[in-house]
CSV table of C-alpha atoms and ligand atoms in Angstrom, one decimal:
chain,number,residue,atom,x,y,z
A,1,MET,CA,61.9,387.7,4.1
A,2,THR,CA,61.2,389.7,6.4
A,3,SER,CA,64.1,393.0,6.7
A,4,ILE,CA,65.7,391.0,9.8
A,5,ASP,CA,66.6,387.9,8.1
A,6,LYS,CA,67.9,390.4,4.8
A,7,LEU,CA,70.2,392.2,7.5
A,8,ILE,CA,71.0,388.7,9.1
A,9,GLU,CA,71.7,386.9,5.3
A,10,HIS,CA,73.8,390.2,4.9
A,11,THR,CA,75.7,390.4,8.1
A,12,ILE,CA,76.7,386.6,9.2
A,13,ARG,CA,78.8,384.2,7.6
A,14,ALA,CA,76.8,381.4,5.8
A,15,ASP,CA,78.6,378.6,7.6
A,16,VAL,CA,77.3,380.3,10.6
A,17,ARG,CA,73.8,380.5,9.9
A,18,ASN,CA,73.5,377.2,8.7
A,19,ILE,CA,75.3,375.3,12.5
A,20,ALA,CA,73.0,374.9,15.6
A,21,SER,CA,74.2,376.4,18.6
A,22,TYR,CA,76.0,374.6,20.7
A,23,PHE,CA,73.2,372.8,22.5
A,24,VAL,CA,72.4,372.6,26.5
A,25,PRO,CA,69.5,371.0,27.3
A,26,ASP,CA,68.1,372.8,30.9
A,27,ALA,CA,68.7,370.1,33.8
A,28,SER,CA,66.7,371.7,36.8
A,29,GLY,CA,64.4,369.0,38.7
A,30,TYR,CA,67.4,366.7,37.4
A,31,ILE,CA,70.4,364.0,38.5
A,32,LYS,CA,72.0,365.9,36.4
A,33,LEU,CA,74.9,363.5,35.0
A,34,ASP,CA,75.4,364.9,31.9
A,35,ALA,CA,78.5,367.4,32.0
A,36,MET,CA,81.3,365.9,33.9
A,37,GLU,CA,80.7,368.1,36.7
A,38,ASN,CA,81.9,367.8,40.2
A,39,PRO,CA,78.4,366.6,42.4
A,40,TYR,CA,80.6,367.7,46.2
A,41,GLN,CA,80.7,371.7,46.9
A,42,LEU,CA,83.5,372.8,49.2
A,43,PRO,CA,82.8,372.6,52.4
A,44,GLU,CA,80.2,374.6,54.9
A,45,GLY,CA,83.1,375.9,56.8
A,46,LEU,CA,85.3,376.6,53.4
A,47,ARG,CA,82.5,378.3,51.7
A,48,ALA,CA,81.7,381.0,54.8
A,49,VAL,CA,85.8,382.3,54.3
A,50,LEU,CA,85.4,382.7,49.9
A,51,GLY,CA,82.2,384.1,51.0
A,52,GLN,CA,83.8,386.4,52.7
A,53,ARG,CA,86.5,387.3,50.2
A,54,LEU,CA,84.4,388.0,47.5
A,55,ALA,CA,82.5,390.2,49.4
A,56,ASP,CA,85.8,391.9,49.8
A,57,ALA,CA,86.5,392.2,46.5
A,58,ALA,CA,87.3,395.2,44.1
A,59,LEU,CA,83.9,395.1,41.9
A,60,ASN,CA,84.7,398.6,41.0
A,61,ARG,CA,87.8,397.4,39.3
A,62,TYR,CA,89.1,395.6,36.5
A,63,PRO,CA,91.0,392.8,37.5
A,64,VAL,CA,95.4,393.3,38.7
A,65,ALA,CA,96.3,392.7,34.7
A,66,SER,CA,98.9,390.1,35.1
A,67,TYR,CA,97.3,387.6,37.2
A,68,ALA,CA,100.4,387.2,39.0
A,69,THR,CA,99.0,386.1,43.1
A,70,LEU,CA,97.1,383.5,40.5
A,71,LYS,CA,99.4,382.2,38.2
A,72,GLN,CA,102.1,381.9,41.0
A,73,LYS,CA,99.4,379.4,42.5
A,74,ILE,CA,98.7,377.4,39.5
A,75,CYS,CA,102.3,377.2,38.9
A,76,ALA,CA,103.7,376.6,42.2
A,77,GLY,CA,100.8,373.8,42.5
A,78,LEU,CA,99.6,371.9,39.9
A,79,GLY,CA,102.9,371.0,39.0
A,80,VAL,CA,104.2,373.5,36.4
A,81,PRO,CA,107.8,373.2,35.4
A,82,ALA,CA,110.6,375.7,36.1
A,83,GLY,CA,110.9,378.1,34.3
A,84,TYR,CA,107.7,377.9,32.5
A,85,ASP,CA,104.2,380.6,33.0
A,86,VAL,CA,100.9,379.5,32.0
A,87,LEU,CA,98.3,381.8,30.3
A,88,LEU,CA,94.8,381.7,31.6
A,89,GLY,CA,91.3,381.6,29.7
A,90,ASN,CA,88.0,381.9,30.5
A,91,GLY,CA,87.4,378.7,30.4
A,92,SER,CA,90.0,376.4,28.8
A,93,ASP,CA,87.5,376.7,25.9
A,94,GLU,CA,88.4,379.8,25.7
A,95,LEU,CA,92.0,378.7,25.4
A,96,ILE,CA,90.7,376.7,22.5
A,97,SER,CA,89.6,379.2,20.5
A,98,ILE,CA,92.6,381.6,21.6
A,99,MET,CA,95.1,379.1,20.3
A,100,ALA,CA,92.9,378.5,16.7
A,101,THR,CA,91.9,382.4,16.1
A,102,ALA,CA,96.5,382.3,16.8
A,103,ILE,CA,97.2,380.1,13.7
A,104,ALA,CA,94.3,380.8,11.3
A,105,ARG,CA,96.5,382.5,9.2
A,106,GLN,CA,95.2,383.9,5.6
A,107,ASP,CA,97.3,383.4,3.3
A,108,ARG,CA,96.4,380.1,2.5
A,109,LYS,CA,94.2,377.5,5.0
A,110,ALA,CA,95.8,376.6,8.2
A,111,VAL,CA,94.5,372.4,9.8
A,112,VAL,CA,93.8,372.0,13.3
A,113,MET,CA,94.0,368.3,13.9
A,114,ALA,CA,92.8,366.0,16.3
A,115,PRO,CA,92.1,362.1,16.4
A,116,THR,CA,88.2,361.6,16.5
A,117,PRO,CA,85.7,361.0,18.5
A,118,ALA,CA,86.9,364.5,20.4
A,119,PHE,CA,85.4,367.1,22.6
A,120,VAL,CA,83.1,368.9,19.9
A,121,MET,CA,85.3,372.3,21.3
A,122,PHE,CA,88.2,371.6,18.8
A,123,ALA,CA,86.3,371.0,15.3
A,124,ARG,CA,84.1,374.7,16.8
A,125,SER,CA,86.7,377.0,17.1
A,126,ALA,CA,88.7,375.8,14.3
A,127,GLN,CA,86.0,376.5,12.1
A,128,PHE,CA,85.4,380.1,13.9
A,129,ALA,CA,88.4,380.9,13.5
A,130,GLY,CA,88.2,380.1,9.7
A,131,ALA,CA,90.9,377.5,9.8
A,132,ASP,CA,90.0,374.1,8.4
A,133,PHE,CA,89.5,371.0,10.7
A,134,VAL,CA,90.2,367.4,10.0
A,135,GLY,CA,89.6,364.6,12.5
A,136,VAL,CA,91.0,361.2,12.0
A,137,PRO,CA,89.9,358.4,13.6
A,138,VAL,CA,91.3,356.1,16.4
A,139,LYS,CA,90.5,352.2,16.0
A,140,PRO,CA,87.6,350.4,17.1
A,141,ASP,CA,89.6,349.6,20.2
A,142,PHE,CA,90.0,354.1,20.8
A,143,SER,CA,93.4,353.6,21.0
A,144,LEU,CA,95.7,356.4,18.0
A,145,ASP,CA,95.8,355.2,14.9
A,146,LEU,CA,99.1,356.6,15.0
A,147,PRO,CA,99.8,355.1,10.9
A,148,ALA,CA,97.4,356.7,10.0
A,149,MET,CA,97.6,360.0,12.2
A,150,LEU,CA,101.4,360.1,11.1
A,151,ALA,CA,100.2,360.4,7.5
A,152,ALA,CA,97.4,362.5,7.8
A,153,ILE,CA,99.9,365.2,9.5
A,154,ASP,CA,102.7,364.7,7.0
A,155,GLU,CA,99.4,365.1,4.1
A,156,HIS,CA,97.7,368.1,6.1
A,157,LYS,CA,100.5,370.2,7.9
A,158,PRO,CA,98.5,371.4,10.8
A,159,ALA,CA,99.5,374.0,12.7
A,160,LEU,CA,97.4,372.8,15.9
A,161,VAL,CA,96.7,369.1,16.6
A,162,PHE,CA,94.8,368.3,19.6
A,163,LEU,CA,95.1,365.4,22.2
A,164,ALA,CA,92.9,364.3,25.0
A,165,TYR,CA,94.1,363.1,27.7
A,166,PRO,CA,92.4,361.0,28.2
A,167,ASN,CA,89.8,361.7,25.4
A,168,ASN,CA,86.7,363.0,25.7
A,169,PRO,CA,83.6,361.4,24.7
A,170,THR,CA,85.9,357.5,24.9
A,171,GLY,CA,87.5,358.3,28.7
A,172,ASN,CA,90.5,356.6,27.8
A,173,LEU,CA,94.3,358.1,27.7
A,174,PHE,CA,96.0,357.4,24.5
A,175,ASP,CA,98.8,355.7,24.5
A,176,ALA,CA,101.8,358.4,25.9
A,177,ASP,CA,104.5,356.9,23.7
A,178,ASP,CA,102.4,357.3,20.6
A,179,MET,CA,101.5,360.6,21.2
A,180,VAL,CA,105.4,361.7,21.7
A,181,ALA,CA,105.6,360.3,18.2
A,182,ILE,CA,103.6,363.1,17.1
A,183,ILE,CA,104.6,365.5,18.7
A,184,ARG,CA,108.0,364.4,17.0
A,185,ALA,CA,106.2,364.5,13.7
A,186,LEU,CA,105.5,367.7,13.9
A,187,GLY,CA,108.6,369.3,14.4
A,188,GLU,CA,109.0,372.2,13.7
A,189,THR,CA,105.9,372.4,11.9
A,190,GLY,CA,102.9,371.8,14.5
A,191,ILE,CA,102.2,373.2,17.9
A,192,ALA,CA,100.9,370.1,20.4
A,193,VAL,CA,98.2,370.0,22.3
A,194,VAL,CA,98.3,368.3,25.3
A,195,ASP,CA,94.0,368.7,26.9
A,196,GLU,CA,94.3,367.4,30.6
A,197,ALA,CA,91.0,368.4,31.3
A,198,TYR,CA,90.8,365.2,33.0
A,199,GLN,CA,94.4,364.8,34.8
A,200,PRO,CA,92.7,365.4,38.6
A,201,PHE,CA,91.7,362.0,37.8
A,202,ALA,CA,93.3,360.5,35.4
A,203,ARG,CA,96.4,361.3,37.7
A,204,LYS,CA,99.3,361.0,34.3
A,205,SER,CA,100.0,364.0,32.9
A,206,PHE,CA,102.5,365.8,29.8
A,207,MET,CA,103.1,368.8,31.9
A,208,GLY,CA,106.2,367.7,33.6
A,209,ARG,CA,107.7,366.8,29.6
A,210,LEU,CA,107.4,370.3,28.6
A,211,PRO,CA,111.4,370.7,28.7
A,212,GLU,CA,111.6,367.7,26.2
A,213,PHE,CA,109.7,369.7,22.9
A,214,SER,CA,109.4,373.3,22.2
A,215,ASN,CA,105.9,372.4,20.2
A,216,LEU,CA,104.0,371.0,23.4
A,217,VAL,CA,101.1,372.7,24.9
A,218,VAL,CA,99.7,371.0,28.1
A,219,MET,CA,96.4,372.6,28.7
A,220,ARG,CA,94.2,371.9,31.6
A,221,THR,CA,91.3,373.3,33.5
A,222,LEU,CA,89.3,373.9,37.2
A,223,SER,CA,86.4,372.7,35.7
A,224,LYS,CA,86.7,368.7,36.1
A,225,LEU,CA,87.7,369.4,39.2
A,226,GLY,CA,84.7,371.2,41.1
A,227,LEU,CA,85.0,374.5,39.9
A,228,ALA,CA,83.0,374.5,36.3
A,229,GLY,CA,80.9,377.1,37.9
A,230,ILE,CA,84.0,379.5,37.7
A,231,ARG,CA,85.2,379.1,34.4
A,232,LEU,CA,89.1,379.3,34.9
A,233,GLY,CA,91.9,376.9,32.5
A,234,TYR,CA,95.0,377.6,31.8
A,235,LEU,CA,97.8,376.3,29.3
A,236,SER,CA,101.5,376.7,29.7
A,237,GLY,CA,104.5,376.1,26.8
A,238,ASP,CA,107.3,377.1,26.1
A,239,PRO,CA,107.2,380.9,27.0
A,240,LYS,CA,107.8,382.4,23.6
A,241,LEU,CA,105.4,380.5,22.1
A,242,LEU,CA,102.8,381.8,25.1
A,243,GLU,CA,103.8,385.1,24.4
A,244,GLN,CA,102.0,384.5,20.9
A,245,PHE,CA,99.5,383.3,22.8
A,246,GLU,CA,99.1,386.2,25.1
A,247,LYS,CA,98.9,388.2,22.2
A,248,VAL,CA,95.3,387.0,21.2
A,249,ARG,CA,93.5,386.8,24.8
A,250,PRO,CA,91.5,389.3,25.5
A,251,PRO,CA,92.7,391.5,28.2
A,252,TYR,CA,91.1,391.0,31.4
A,253,ASN,CA,89.5,388.0,30.0
A,254,VAL,CA,89.5,386.6,33.8
A,255,ASN,CA,86.7,388.4,35.9
A,256,VAL,CA,87.8,389.4,39.5
A,257,LEU,CA,85.8,386.9,40.9
A,258,THR,CA,87.4,384.3,39.1
A,259,GLN,CA,90.6,384.7,40.1
A,260,VAL,CA,89.5,385.2,44.2
A,261,ALA,CA,87.7,382.1,44.3
A,262,ALA,CA,90.2,380.3,42.0
A,263,GLU,CA,92.9,382.1,44.5
A,264,PHE,CA,90.9,380.7,47.3
A,265,ALA,CA,91.0,377.5,46.3
A,266,LEU,CA,94.1,377.1,44.8
A,267,ASP,CA,94.9,377.1,48.7
A,268,HIS,CA,92.3,374.4,49.3
A,269,LEU,CA,93.3,371.9,46.3
A,270,ASP,CA,94.0,368.8,49.0
A,271,VAL,CA,89.9,369.3,49.2
A,272,LEU,CA,89.9,368.7,45.6
A,273,ASP,CA,91.9,366.3,44.7
A,274,SER,CA,89.9,363.8,48.2
A,275,GLN,CA,87.4,364.9,46.1
A,276,ALA,CA,88.7,363.6,42.7
A,277,GLU,CA,89.9,360.7,45.3
A,278,LEU,CA,86.4,359.7,45.9
A,279,LEU,CA,84.9,359.8,42.5
A,280,ASN,CA,87.5,357.8,41.4
A,281,LEU,CA,86.5,354.9,43.9
A,282,GLU,CA,82.7,355.6,43.0
A,283,ARG,CA,83.7,355.1,39.3
A,284,SER,CA,84.9,351.4,39.7
A,285,ARG,CA,82.5,350.4,41.9
A,286,LEU,CA,79.9,351.9,38.6
A,287,ALA,CA,82.0,350.4,36.1
A,288,GLY,CA,82.1,347.0,38.3
A,289,GLU,CA,78.1,347.4,38.1
A,290,LEU,CA,77.7,348.7,34.6
A,291,ALA,CA,79.8,345.4,33.0
A,292,ALA,CA,77.6,342.7,35.0
A,293,LEU,CA,74.2,344.0,33.6
A,294,PRO,CA,74.2,342.2,30.1
A,295,GLY,CA,73.8,343.6,27.1
A,296,VAL,CA,76.0,347.0,27.9
A,297,GLU,CA,79.7,347.1,26.7
A,298,VAL,CA,81.2,349.3,29.1
A,299,PHE,CA,84.7,350.9,27.9
A,300,PRO,CA,87.6,351.8,30.3
A,301,SER,CA,87.8,355.3,31.5
A,302,ALA,CA,90.8,357.2,33.8
A,303,ALA,CA,88.0,360.5,33.1
A,304,ASN,CA,85.2,361.4,36.0
A,305,PHE,CA,82.5,359.3,33.1
A,306,ILE,CA,81.9,356.2,31.7
A,307,SER,CA,81.0,356.2,28.1
A,308,MET,CA,78.9,352.6,27.0
A,309,ARG,CA,77.4,350.6,24.4
A,310,VAL,CA,73.8,349.8,25.1
A,311,PRO,CA,71.6,347.8,23.2
A,312,ASP,CA,69.4,351.0,21.7
A,313,ALA,CA,70.5,355.0,23.3
A,314,ASP,CA,68.4,356.4,22.4
A,315,LYS,CA,66.1,354.6,24.2
A,316,VAL,CA,67.7,354.2,27.3
A,317,CYS,CA,68.2,358.0,27.5
A,318,SER,CA,64.6,359.3,26.3
A,319,GLU,CA,63.4,356.9,29.2
A,320,LEU,CA,66.6,358.2,32.0
A,321,ARG,CA,65.3,361.8,30.8
A,322,ASP,CA,62.0,360.4,31.9
A,323,GLY,CA,62.8,359.1,34.8
A,324,LYS,CA,64.4,362.9,36.0
A,325,VAL,CA,67.7,361.6,35.0
A,326,LEU,CA,70.4,363.1,32.6
A,327,ILE,CA,72.8,361.6,30.6
A,328,LYS,CA,74.8,362.0,26.9
A,329,ASN,CA,73.2,360.6,23.8
A,330,LEU,CA,76.6,359.7,22.0
A,331,GLY,CA,75.0,358.3,19.2
A,332,LYS,CA,75.2,361.8,16.9
A,333,MET,CA,78.0,362.1,17.3
A,334,ASP,CA,80.2,359.8,15.5
A,335,LYS,CA,79.1,356.3,14.1
A,336,MET,CA,81.6,354.9,15.6
A,337,LEU,CA,79.7,355.9,18.4
A,338,ALA,CA,76.8,354.6,18.1
A,339,ASN,CA,74.4,352.9,20.8
A,340,CYS,CA,77.1,355.2,22.7
A,341,ILE,CA,76.5,356.8,25.9
A,342,ARG,CA,78.1,358.6,28.7
A,343,VAL,CA,78.1,359.0,32.4
A,344,THR,CA,78.9,361.7,34.4
A,345,VAL,CA,80.4,359.6,37.6
A,346,SER,CA,78.6,361.3,40.1
A,347,THR,CA,78.2,360.6,44.4
A,348,PRO,CA,77.4,357.1,45.3
A,349,GLU,CA,73.4,358.3,45.6
A,350,GLU,CA,72.9,359.9,41.9
A,351,ASN,CA,75.6,356.6,40.3
A,352,THR,CA,73.0,353.9,42.0
A,353,ALA,CA,70.0,356.0,40.5
A,354,PHE,CA,71.3,356.1,37.1
A,355,LEU,CA,72.6,352.1,37.5
A,356,ASN,CA,68.8,351.7,38.6
A,357,ALA,CA,67.4,353.5,36.3
A,358,LEU,CA,69.2,352.1,33.5
A,359,LYS,CA,68.6,348.5,34.6
A,360,ALA,CA,64.8,349.3,34.3
A,361,SER,CA,65.9,350.3,30.8
A,362,LEU,CA,67.0,347.7,30.2
B,1,PLP,C1,84.9,369.9,29.5
B,1,PLP,C2,86.5,369.9,29.0
B,1,PLP,C3,86.7,370.7,28.3
B,1,PLP,C4,86.7,372.5,28.2
B,1,PLP,O1,86.5,373.1,29.5
B,1,PLP,P1,86.5,374.2,30.3
B,1,PLP,O2,88.1,375.0,30.7
B,1,PLP,O3,85.0,373.8,31.7
B,1,PLP,O4,85.9,375.3,29.3
B,1,PLP,C5,88.0,371.1,27.4
B,1,PLP,N1,88.5,369.9,27.0
B,1,PLP,C6,87.9,368.8,27.0
B,1,PLP,C7,88.5,367.6,26.6
B,1,PLP,C8,86.9,368.2,28.4
B,1,PLP,O5,86.3,367.4,28.3
């Protein structure tokens, strides 16, 4: 063993040493349909104005610590109820990590729970924070198994339950009444986080229901709406709960360039919303054409991606990769997703390129 290996063994946690890094394939030269990005940029005129704003940003200064203007624009433009504030994150990934850190008590193991298959960062953040992750399988149609969820809540007393609405990687919206039953069951012992990363496409939200439940937190991101590059997530919930999470948030976690770009984008939400509308139309077209392909089982989606089962997901993914089309193979994620793939809904041209490549592979 070399001295660096010894150093690592002495210093780095075993569970960190034993896992692989979050894998992001190199996408240069590919049609990139694996990460739910919006394929459209802001229109050229707006980009020129944004360029000037970014050039004027005071890069020599720390961000304004209160983020008051940005928060005010989020609250006013994105349906945050009156009297509720937001917590900002460097992407919602950071917010997930902040919440997991805040609940990971030392005197006994805290539990983070989610219906599975789920967004990978729920379990990862729980692990890194030192909490246990308990996944509760959804039903074969990907709906919530409510009795199983309620039994697991009773058994494990989770401090945090993530419900992605719609769910990633399946794309479906859980039944809202089932979600309410879970929020109520958690009551005073657990926090329910409704992760609305795909709200711009689903157009359904629990944000307006925050005043009904003091243990409800609603989390969103600008990533899927078209600003994945700036990394900005936000969440809202009871002000007293937010105050606790706020203590864990690293100061200045949202940088000046993100702040300027987000404020600008929020002044032009109509542009982003109409891009989302276009993508929703393409989602319908793509889903229809996929459903007509023999051997393809398309799952209903309220998000900007479509998941489906194919006869041989490994073969499809590798042949598409050879054809320079990058999609996500879900097969290794969960046994429920054997032979499943996920594709981001993109421009009509890129969607057609995907369809043609898929047809050729099938
Ligand atoms: C993409 C995604 C996120 C992460 O969003 P960022 O703000 O880019 O970190 C969170 N939750 C779900 C369910 C997602 O699919």
